[in-house]
Amino acid sequence: GLLDLGNDINLYYVVLALAIGGFALIVRTVHSPFGQVLKAIKENEARAISLGYDVDNYKLVAFVLSAALAGLAGATKTVVLGFETLTDVHWTMSGLVILMTLVGGMGTLAGPILGAFLIVALENKLGDVGNFLAETTHVEWFASLGESVGIVTGLIFVACVLLFRRGIVGEIAAVLARAGRRREPA
């Protein structure tokens, strides 16, 4: 073959290239005239219709584009793992994706990436954190924390909704914007 994906290094660079290409496509789409129309439809669909845009066609293209990217992600995961399971089509996966986006920051490009890293790291390392806390505090309950990933992610979801609705990246951007406005002379 042209490229041996059995080699982990080759596979890594192919997946990295696909991820960067997918992200570049998203950035390009958001900042294109098509993306601006999608923003207008999101803000005020009736106004977009009155301006003469065929809203249904724009929604269809956006849906097809998102489905193509989701298919690419699924195909990439299958190539990496060598198999695919039905756990990815369970309703909890949709909730996890929403949580990743909410934690990182909706309406931002970097937010969902940061949220995905944090939630996946939490799922993979919560048991280690629980064991460390159990050894440090001598509270045995912490040792069972690794089995309670659903409860912890649920608490994080509630905290995000109640405390920082913009997500991590959104809150940082808001703080920087406020600081920038304070520095400007009147």
PDB file of C-alpha atoms in Angstrom:
ATOM      1  CA  GLY A   1       0.000   0.000   0.000  1.00  0.00           C
ATOM      2  CA  LEU A   2       0.863   3.624  -0.289  1.00  0.00           C
ATOM      3  CA  LEU A   3       0.801   4.246   3.446  1.00  0.00           C
ATOM      4  CA  ASP A   4       1.105   1.557   6.114  1.00  0.00           C
ATOM      5  CA  LEU A   5      -1.475   2.442   8.789  1.00  0.00           C
ATOM      6  CA  GLY A   6      -0.338  -0.570  10.820  1.00  0.00           C
ATOM      7  CA  ASN A   7       2.597   1.600  11.878  1.00  0.00           C
ATOM      8  CA  ASP A   8       1.487   3.691  14.870  1.00  0.00           C
ATOM      9  CA  ILE A   9       3.538   6.745  13.836  1.00  0.00           C
ATOM     10  CA  ASN A  10       2.026   6.787  10.335  1.00  0.00           C
ATOM     11  CA  LEU A  11      -1.450   6.319  11.799  1.00  0.00           C
ATOM     12  CA  TYR A  12      -0.863   9.158  14.258  1.00  0.00           C
ATOM     13  CA  TYR A  13       0.108  11.600  11.516  1.00  0.00           C
ATOM     14  CA  VAL A  14      -2.799  10.547   9.275  1.00  0.00           C
ATOM     15  CA  VAL A  15      -5.275  11.060  12.138  1.00  0.00           C
ATOM     16  CA  LEU A  16      -3.611  14.364  13.069  1.00  0.00           C
ATOM     17  CA  ALA A  17      -3.844  15.548   9.461  1.00  0.00           C
ATOM     18  CA  LEU A  18      -7.515  14.540   9.289  1.00  0.00           C
ATOM     19  CA  ALA A  19      -8.253  16.337  12.569  1.00  0.00           C
ATOM     20  CA  ILE A  20      -6.456  19.509  11.461  1.00  0.00           C
ATOM     21  CA  GLY A  21      -8.144  19.344   8.053  1.00  0.00           C
ATOM     22  CA  GLY A  22     -11.569  18.915   9.657  1.00  0.00           C
ATOM     23  CA  PHE A  23     -10.952  21.821  12.029  1.00  0.00           C
ATOM     24  CA  ALA A  24      -9.701  23.995   9.142  1.00  0.00           C
ATOM     25  CA  LEU A  25     -12.860  23.153   7.206  1.00  0.00           C
ATOM     26  CA  ILE A  26     -14.989  24.207  10.175  1.00  0.00           C
ATOM     27  CA  VAL A  27     -13.065  27.475  10.619  1.00  0.00           C
ATOM     28  CA  ARG A  28     -13.305  28.221   6.903  1.00  0.00           C
ATOM     29  CA  THR A  29     -17.026  27.440   6.867  1.00  0.00           C
ATOM     30  CA  VAL A  30     -17.770  29.637   9.891  1.00  0.00           C
ATOM     31  CA  HIS A  31     -15.897  32.606   8.411  1.00  0.00           C
ATOM     32  CA  SER A  32     -17.257  32.215   4.883  1.00  0.00           C
ATOM     33  CA  PRO A  33     -20.348  33.980   3.478  1.00  0.00           C
ATOM     34  CA  PHE A  34     -22.158  30.640   3.926  1.00  0.00           C
ATOM     35  CA  GLY A  35     -21.260  30.681   7.635  1.00  0.00           C
ATOM     36  CA  GLN A  36     -22.461  34.261   7.978  1.00  0.00           C
ATOM     37  CA  VAL A  37     -25.828  33.250   6.504  1.00  0.00           C
ATOM     38  CA  LEU A  38     -26.012  30.360   8.971  1.00  0.00           C
ATOM     39  CA  LYS A  39     -25.367  32.824  11.815  1.00  0.00           C
ATOM     40  CA  ALA A  40     -28.107  35.068  10.463  1.00  0.00           C
ATOM     41  CA  ILE A  41     -30.501  32.113  10.332  1.00  0.00           C
ATOM     42  CA  LYS A  42     -29.611  31.226  13.918  1.00  0.00           C
ATOM     43  CA  GLU A  43     -30.135  34.788  15.139  1.00  0.00           C
ATOM     44  CA  ASN A  44     -33.359  35.545  13.268  1.00  0.00           C
ATOM     45  CA  GLU A  45     -34.672  33.011  10.783  1.00  0.00           C
ATOM     46  CA  ALA A  46     -37.602  35.186   9.687  1.00  0.00           C
ATOM     47  CA  ARG A  47     -35.237  38.037   8.814  1.00  0.00           C
ATOM     48  CA  ALA A  48     -32.996  35.691   6.799  1.00  0.00           C
ATOM     49  CA  ILE A  49     -36.049  34.495   4.869  1.00  0.00           C
ATOM     50  CA  SER A  50     -37.137  38.101   4.252  1.00  0.00           C
ATOM     51  CA  LEU A  51     -33.672  38.865   2.869  1.00  0.00           C
ATOM     52  CA  GLY A  52     -34.262  36.201   0.233  1.00  0.00           C
ATOM     53  CA  TYR A  53     -32.148  33.328   1.553  1.00  0.00           C
ATOM     54  CA  ASP A  54     -33.435  29.791   0.998  1.00  0.00           C
ATOM     55  CA  VAL A  55     -33.168  28.840   4.659  1.00  0.00           C
ATOM     56  CA  ASP A  56     -34.089  25.186   4.122  1.00  0.00           C
ATOM     57  CA  ASN A  57     -31.235  24.691   1.635  1.00  0.00           C
ATOM     58  CA  TYR A  58     -28.729  26.335   3.991  1.00  0.00           C
ATOM     59  CA  LYS A  59     -29.905  24.106   6.852  1.00  0.00           C
ATOM     60  CA  LEU A  60     -29.647  21.027   4.636  1.00  0.00           C
ATOM     61  CA  VAL A  61     -26.078  21.857   3.578  1.00  0.00           C
ATOM     62  CA  ALA A  62     -25.111  22.529   7.220  1.00  0.00           C
ATOM     63  CA  PHE A  63     -26.648  19.200   8.243  1.00  0.00           C
ATOM     64  CA  VAL A  64     -24.850  17.322   5.455  1.00  0.00           C
ATOM     65  CA  LEU A  65     -21.543  18.998   6.347  1.00  0.00           C
ATOM     66  CA  SER A  66     -21.909  18.124  10.031  1.00  0.00           C
ATOM     67  CA  ALA A  67     -22.912  14.539   9.177  1.00  0.00           C
ATOM     68  CA  ALA A  68     -19.890  14.217   6.869  1.00  0.00           C
ATOM     69  CA  LEU A  69     -17.560  15.417   9.640  1.00  0.00           C
ATOM     70  CA  ALA A  70     -19.203  13.051  12.146  1.00  0.00           C
ATOM     71  CA  GLY A  71     -18.805  10.197   9.644  1.00  0.00           C
ATOM     72  CA  LEU A  72     -15.138  11.114   9.159  1.00  0.00           C
ATOM     73  CA  ALA A  73     -14.638  11.092  12.938  1.00  0.00           C
ATOM     74  CA  GLY A  74     -16.319   7.686  13.246  1.00  0.00           C
ATOM     75  CA  ALA A  75     -14.321   6.238  10.372  1.00  0.00           C
ATOM     76  CA  THR A  76     -11.107   7.590  11.888  1.00  0.00           C
ATOM     77  CA  LYS A  77     -11.949   6.067  15.267  1.00  0.00           C
ATOM     78  CA  THR A  78     -12.637   2.732  13.599  1.00  0.00           C
ATOM     79  CA  VAL A  79      -9.278   2.818  11.812  1.00  0.00           C
ATOM     80  CA  VAL A  80      -7.496   3.632  15.090  1.00  0.00           C
ATOM     81  CA  LEU A  81      -9.261   1.013  17.237  1.00  0.00           C
ATOM     82  CA  GLY A  82      -9.705  -1.567  14.513  1.00  0.00           C
ATOM     83  CA  PHE A  83     -13.370  -2.057  15.425  1.00  0.00           C
ATOM     84  CA  GLU A  84     -16.527  -0.080  16.222  1.00  0.00           C
ATOM     85  CA  THR A  85     -19.073  -0.683  18.943  1.00  0.00           C
ATOM     86  CA  LEU A  86     -22.645   0.434  19.464  1.00  0.00           C
ATOM     87  CA  THR A  87     -21.691   2.366  22.602  1.00  0.00           C
ATOM     88  CA  ASP A  88     -21.027   5.407  20.404  1.00  0.00           C
ATOM     89  CA  VAL A  89     -24.650   5.500  19.218  1.00  0.00           C
ATOM     90  CA  HIS A  90     -26.093   5.231  22.725  1.00  0.00           C
ATOM     91  CA  TRP A  91     -27.907   8.344  23.955  1.00  0.00           C
ATOM     92  CA  THR A  92     -25.301   8.926  26.671  1.00  0.00           C
ATOM     93  CA  MET A  93     -22.702   9.716  23.983  1.00  0.00           C
ATOM     94  CA  SER A  94     -24.870  12.597  22.735  1.00  0.00           C
ATOM     95  CA  GLY A  95     -25.062  13.909  26.282  1.00  0.00           C
ATOM     96  CA  LEU A  96     -21.304  13.596  26.633  1.00  0.00           C
ATOM     97  CA  VAL A  97     -20.729  15.592  23.430  1.00  0.00           C
ATOM     98  CA  ILE A  98     -23.095  18.312  24.680  1.00  0.00           C
ATOM     99  CA  LEU A  99     -21.259  18.343  28.019  1.00  0.00           C
ATOM    100  CA  MET A 100     -17.898  18.702  26.231  1.00  0.00           C
ATOM    101  CA  THR A 101     -19.247  21.659  24.270  1.00  0.00           C
ATOM    102  CA  LEU A 102     -20.855  23.242  27.336  1.00  0.00           C
ATOM    103  CA  VAL A 103     -17.741  22.881  29.508  1.00  0.00           C
ATOM    104  CA  GLY A 104     -15.452  24.294  26.816  1.00  0.00           C
ATOM    105  CA  GLY A 105     -17.790  27.011  25.571  1.00  0.00           C
ATOM    106  CA  MET A 106     -20.613  27.051  23.054  1.00  0.00           C
ATOM    107  CA  GLY A 107     -20.208  29.448  20.166  1.00  0.00           C
ATOM    108  CA  THR A 108     -16.416  29.176  20.267  1.00  0.00           C
ATOM    109  CA  LEU A 109     -14.148  27.100  18.047  1.00  0.00           C
ATOM    110  CA  ALA A 110     -11.578  26.152  20.699  1.00  0.00           C
ATOM    111  CA  GLY A 111     -14.138  25.496  23.461  1.00  0.00           C
ATOM    112  CA  PRO A 112     -15.400  22.069  22.378  1.00  0.00           C
ATOM    113  CA  ILE A 113     -11.818  20.874  21.830  1.00  0.00           C
ATOM    114  CA  LEU A 114     -10.821  21.933  25.344  1.00  0.00           C
ATOM    115  CA  GLY A 115     -14.039  20.454  26.738  1.00  0.00           C
ATOM    116  CA  ALA A 116     -13.387  17.143  24.960  1.00  0.00           C
ATOM    117  CA  PHE A 117      -9.855  16.950  26.387  1.00  0.00           C
ATOM    118  CA  LEU A 118     -11.101  17.711  29.900  1.00  0.00           C
ATOM    119  CA  ILE A 119     -14.026  15.262  29.875  1.00  0.00           C
ATOM    120  CA  VAL A 120     -12.001  12.411  28.318  1.00  0.00           C
ATOM    121  CA  ALA A 121      -9.164  13.048  30.802  1.00  0.00           C
ATOM    122  CA  LEU A 122     -11.717  13.064  33.624  1.00  0.00           C
ATOM    123  CA  GLU A 123     -13.189   9.746  32.481  1.00  0.00           C
ATOM    124  CA  ASN A 124      -9.758   8.152  32.165  1.00  0.00           C
ATOM    125  CA  LYS A 125      -8.135   9.581  35.304  1.00  0.00           C
ATOM    126  CA  LEU A 126     -11.018   9.916  37.797  1.00  0.00           C
ATOM    127  CA  GLY A 127     -10.166   6.526  39.346  1.00  0.00           C
ATOM    128  CA  ASP A 128      -6.546   7.604  39.862  1.00  0.00           C
ATOM    129  CA  VAL A 129      -7.655  10.908  41.414  1.00  0.00           C
ATOM    130  CA  GLY A 130     -10.080   9.028  43.681  1.00  0.00           C
ATOM    131  CA  ASN A 131      -7.360   6.602  44.816  1.00  0.00           C
ATOM    132  CA  PHE A 132      -4.984   9.507  45.496  1.00  0.00           C
ATOM    133  CA  LEU A 133      -7.654  11.328  47.540  1.00  0.00           C
ATOM    134  CA  ALA A 134      -8.457   8.118  49.439  1.00  0.00           C
ATOM    135  CA  GLU A 135      -4.785   7.644  50.358  1.00  0.00           C
ATOM    136  CA  THR A 136      -4.296  11.315  51.256  1.00  0.00           C
ATOM    137  CA  THR A 137      -7.483  11.905  53.274  1.00  0.00           C
ATOM    138  CA  HIS A 138      -8.012   8.305  54.497  1.00  0.00           C
ATOM    139  CA  VAL A 139     -11.660   8.598  53.372  1.00  0.00           C
ATOM    140  CA  GLU A 140     -12.398   5.260  51.685  1.00  0.00           C
ATOM    141  CA  TRP A 141     -15.349   6.663  49.722  1.00  0.00           C
ATOM    142  CA  PHE A 142     -12.938   8.442  47.355  1.00  0.00           C
ATOM    143  CA  ALA A 143     -11.627   5.046  46.176  1.00  0.00           C
ATOM    144  CA  SER A 144     -15.000   4.370  44.530  1.00  0.00           C
ATOM    145  CA  LEU A 145     -14.890   7.661  42.600  1.00  0.00           C
ATOM    146  CA  GLY A 146     -13.678   5.930  39.430  1.00  0.00           C
ATOM    147  CA  GLU A 147     -16.942   3.981  39.264  1.00  0.00           C
ATOM    148  CA  SER A 148     -18.978   7.186  39.661  1.00  0.00           C
ATOM    149  CA  VAL A 149     -17.951   8.944  36.441  1.00  0.00           C
ATOM    150  CA  GLY A 150     -21.616   9.533  35.524  1.00  0.00           C
ATOM    151  CA  ILE A 151     -22.325  11.267  38.821  1.00  0.00           C
ATOM    152  CA  VAL A 152     -19.228  13.461  38.563  1.00  0.00           C
ATOM    153  CA  THR A 153     -19.938  14.465  34.947  1.00  0.00           C
ATOM    154  CA  GLY A 154     -23.550  15.195  35.946  1.00  0.00           C
ATOM    155  CA  LEU A 155     -22.341  17.474  38.746  1.00  0.00           C
ATOM    156  CA  ILE A 156     -19.993  19.216  36.302  1.00  0.00           C
ATOM    157  CA  PHE A 157     -22.923  19.693  33.908  1.00  0.00           C
ATOM    158  CA  VAL A 158     -25.046  21.259  36.681  1.00  0.00           C
ATOM    159  CA  ALA A 159     -22.132  23.487  37.765  1.00  0.00           C
ATOM    160  CA  CYS A 160     -21.619  24.686  34.179  1.00  0.00           C
ATOM    161  CA  VAL A 161     -25.286  25.534  33.755  1.00  0.00           C
ATOM    162  CA  LEU A 162     -25.494  27.351  37.095  1.00  0.00           C
ATOM    163  CA  LEU A 163     -22.099  29.029  37.377  1.00  0.00           C
ATOM    164  CA  PHE A 164     -20.467  29.609  33.998  1.00  0.00           C
ATOM    165  CA  ARG A 165     -22.847  29.321  31.096  1.00  0.00           C
ATOM    166  CA  ARG A 166     -20.315  30.528  28.526  1.00  0.00           C
ATOM    167  CA  GLY A 167     -17.961  27.624  29.273  1.00  0.00           C
ATOM    168  CA  ILE A 168     -14.262  27.923  30.029  1.00  0.00           C
ATOM    169  CA  VAL A 169     -13.199  29.559  26.753  1.00  0.00           C
ATOM    170  CA  GLY A 170     -16.300  31.797  26.708  1.00  0.00           C
ATOM    171  CA  GLU A 171     -15.675  33.001  30.271  1.00  0.00           C
ATOM    172  CA  ILE A 172     -11.995  33.698  29.530  1.00  0.00           C
ATOM    173  CA  ALA A 173     -12.978  35.668  26.403  1.00  0.00           C
ATOM    174  CA  ALA A 174     -15.548  37.661  28.415  1.00  0.00           C
ATOM    175  CA  VAL A 175     -12.988  38.484  31.133  1.00  0.00           C
ATOM    176  CA  LEU A 176     -10.448  39.583  28.500  1.00  0.00           C
ATOM    177  CA  ALA A 177     -13.089  41.712  26.757  1.00  0.00           C
ATOM    178  CA  ARG A 178     -14.015  43.405  30.052  1.00  0.00           C
ATOM    179  CA  ALA A 179     -10.340  44.030  30.837  1.00  0.00           C
ATOM    180  CA  GLY A 180      -9.823  45.483  27.349  1.00  0.00           C
ATOM    181  CA  ARG A 181     -12.798  47.845  27.766  1.00  0.00           C
ATOM    182  CA  ARG A 182     -11.470  49.072  31.120  1.00  0.00           C
ATOM    183  CA  ARG A 183      -8.074  49.922  29.608  1.00  0.00           C
ATOM    184  CA  GLU A 184      -9.529  51.982  26.777  1.00  0.00           C
ATOM    185  CA  PRO A 185      -9.488  55.734  27.466  1.00  0.00           C
ATOM    186  CA  ALA A 186     -12.912  57.380  27.591  1.00  0.00           C
TER     187      ALA A 186
END
